[in-house]
Amino acid sequence: MSKFKTLLFLFFPFLLFSQNEKWPAAKLKQDLSTFKEIREKANSGVYKYRTKKQIDSIYSWAFSELKKPKSLLNFYKIILKITDFEGSVHNNTTLPDDFQNKYTSGKVFFPYPVKLIGDKVIINFKNTEIPVGSQIHKINGIKIEKIISRFYKYYTTDGYNISGKSIGISASFGRYFELEFGPKEHFLVQYSLPDQTQKQSKKVLAVSNETRKENFKNRHSLPVDSLYYGKIKNKYTFKICTPHTALLSIPTFAIGMNAEDKEHIVYKKYLDSCFQLLTLHPEIKNLIVDVRSNGGGSDPNDLVAFSYLTQKPYRENTSAFINFQKIPFPQYFVYEETEPKKQMEELSEFEAELKEEYPELKGKIYLQDPKFNRLLQPDKNNFQGQIYLLISPRIASAGSLFASLVTGHTNAIVIGEETMGGYYGHNGHTPVEYELPNTKIKTQFSIVNLEQDAPKKPSQLFGRGIIPDHEIKQNIPDFIQNKDTQFEYTLKLIEQK
């Protein structure tokens, strides 16, 4: 090794390792040990869905995989399996920016967006090679079922839920394929046309990452699922659908940062005007609440919306705790500030906030002060009629907290598909991020372990999302025609009643 390379390695060790070069097993084991210690001390959700024996077992497997040198990407996949196994929608692990930017260059991506419909993977893009709605059976000789199962680790969900993984896979199929199977110049696709069983094959060329993203923006299903991904323009809408039915859509709770935020105040006034209108028109006996696209947001947007749907007092959660008041492993902590002095100020302010909200040490955990979880009252204009709640695998975080409150505390008839966010609880509120010292892989998670104010129900299973009363999924004919299957079903159900 030349003197220049030696110096480069001392200051930028991760730059020496290209996509396929191997990292010394010792350095990877150091990072894995650091990763394990960080999560055990900082992440209050490590044992939420898994026993200590199970967590120890997956780490034993991970260390056994590091007996020999590995590429950064293969080590990253090991870390992903662990974070996915923990079971939190707020877990997120990323490659170093430099590596990631290089890895996404070139025409190496599967060209077409797909959509998961039931157990089928469907082409979701109008093109001249493989018709939209065609079912994929194999790519490059690999069965699609195997491909999908290997993609699960790239998109985390709460508990044992797997329905929500369809959101990440549908949005990033080409990206996941490249990560899992390597860059390709072309793809041999075995498929069958809609409503046909005969299989045929077509070789399609790979595209750039820019083209992959552009194709997704122009996917066939955009008119129906446009709010499931990306920026949301209309954060809340209300309309009268029929003389007896109204529709409230809230595709996000990212509506201002807190109760004093101007955006939140406008939202609160809008909701109040909507529910005042409903009180003036008692003939509107049905309210459809559509949160199918709601991946979360900020307090108290979810709780304010719920106040108009319940007739009883409620809380955000029955309990909440964290593992620490003083940040463990601050040398690996990822700061928002860049200057050392400001970083120390940032750390001090963050720890002061934790001590204020979680002051009581009980055993090894710090409990939330009750003043941060007060008993809340229904709004005076709360709706008195029949609620129909529309849910989907996209719902998570504050979205799933809202949906669990509605499911557990109102007369709502729940329609759609299981949410990726948990019914009984989740880890949320306060995210932190760490960077591993050698590989520079970053790992993010939320530190507050909370149990939602959701009563036990036989239909709602521990470790799962919110289970609908009526499981309604889009079928392929509806997909091709871009029908909103769940909404149309709900209107028919109201007509029958």
JSON list of C-alpha atoms in Angstrom, two decimals, residues 63 72 79 81 132 186 202 384 408 423 428 442:
[
{"chain": "A", "resi": 63, "resn": "PHE", "atom": "CA", "xyz": [-21.79, -12.61, 14.35]},
{"chain": "A", "resi": 72, "resn": "LEU", "atom": "CA", "xyz": [-20.24, -3.22, 2.96]},
{"chain": "A", "resi": 79, "resn": "ILE", "atom": "CA", "xyz": [-28.01, -4.99, 9.98]},
{"chain": "A", "resi": 81, "resn": "LYS", "atom": "CA", "xyz": [-32.42, -8.10, 9.11]},
{"chain": "A", "resi": 132, "resn": "VAL", "atom": "CA", "xyz": [-50.15, -3.16, -17.62]},
{"chain": "A", "resi": 186, "resn": "HIS", "atom": "CA", "xyz": [-31.37, -6.41, -18.64]},
{"chain": "A", "resi": 202, "resn": "LYS", "atom": "CA", "xyz": [-39.75, -10.90, -22.40]},
{"chain": "A", "resi": 384, "resn": "GLN", "atom": "CA", "xyz": [-73.30, 11.30, 16.80]},
{"chain": "A", "resi": 408, "resn": "GLY", "atom": "CA", "xyz": [-61.33, 0.91, 19.99]},
{"chain": "A", "resi": 423, "resn": "TYR", "atom": "CA", "xyz": [-53.13, -1.38, 17.18]},
{"chain": "A", "resi": 428, "resn": "GLY", "atom": "CA", "xyz": [-42.46, 6.66, 18.37]},
{"chain": "A", "resi": 442, "resn": "LYS", "atom": "CA", "xyz": [-26.46, 5.16, 10.03]}
]
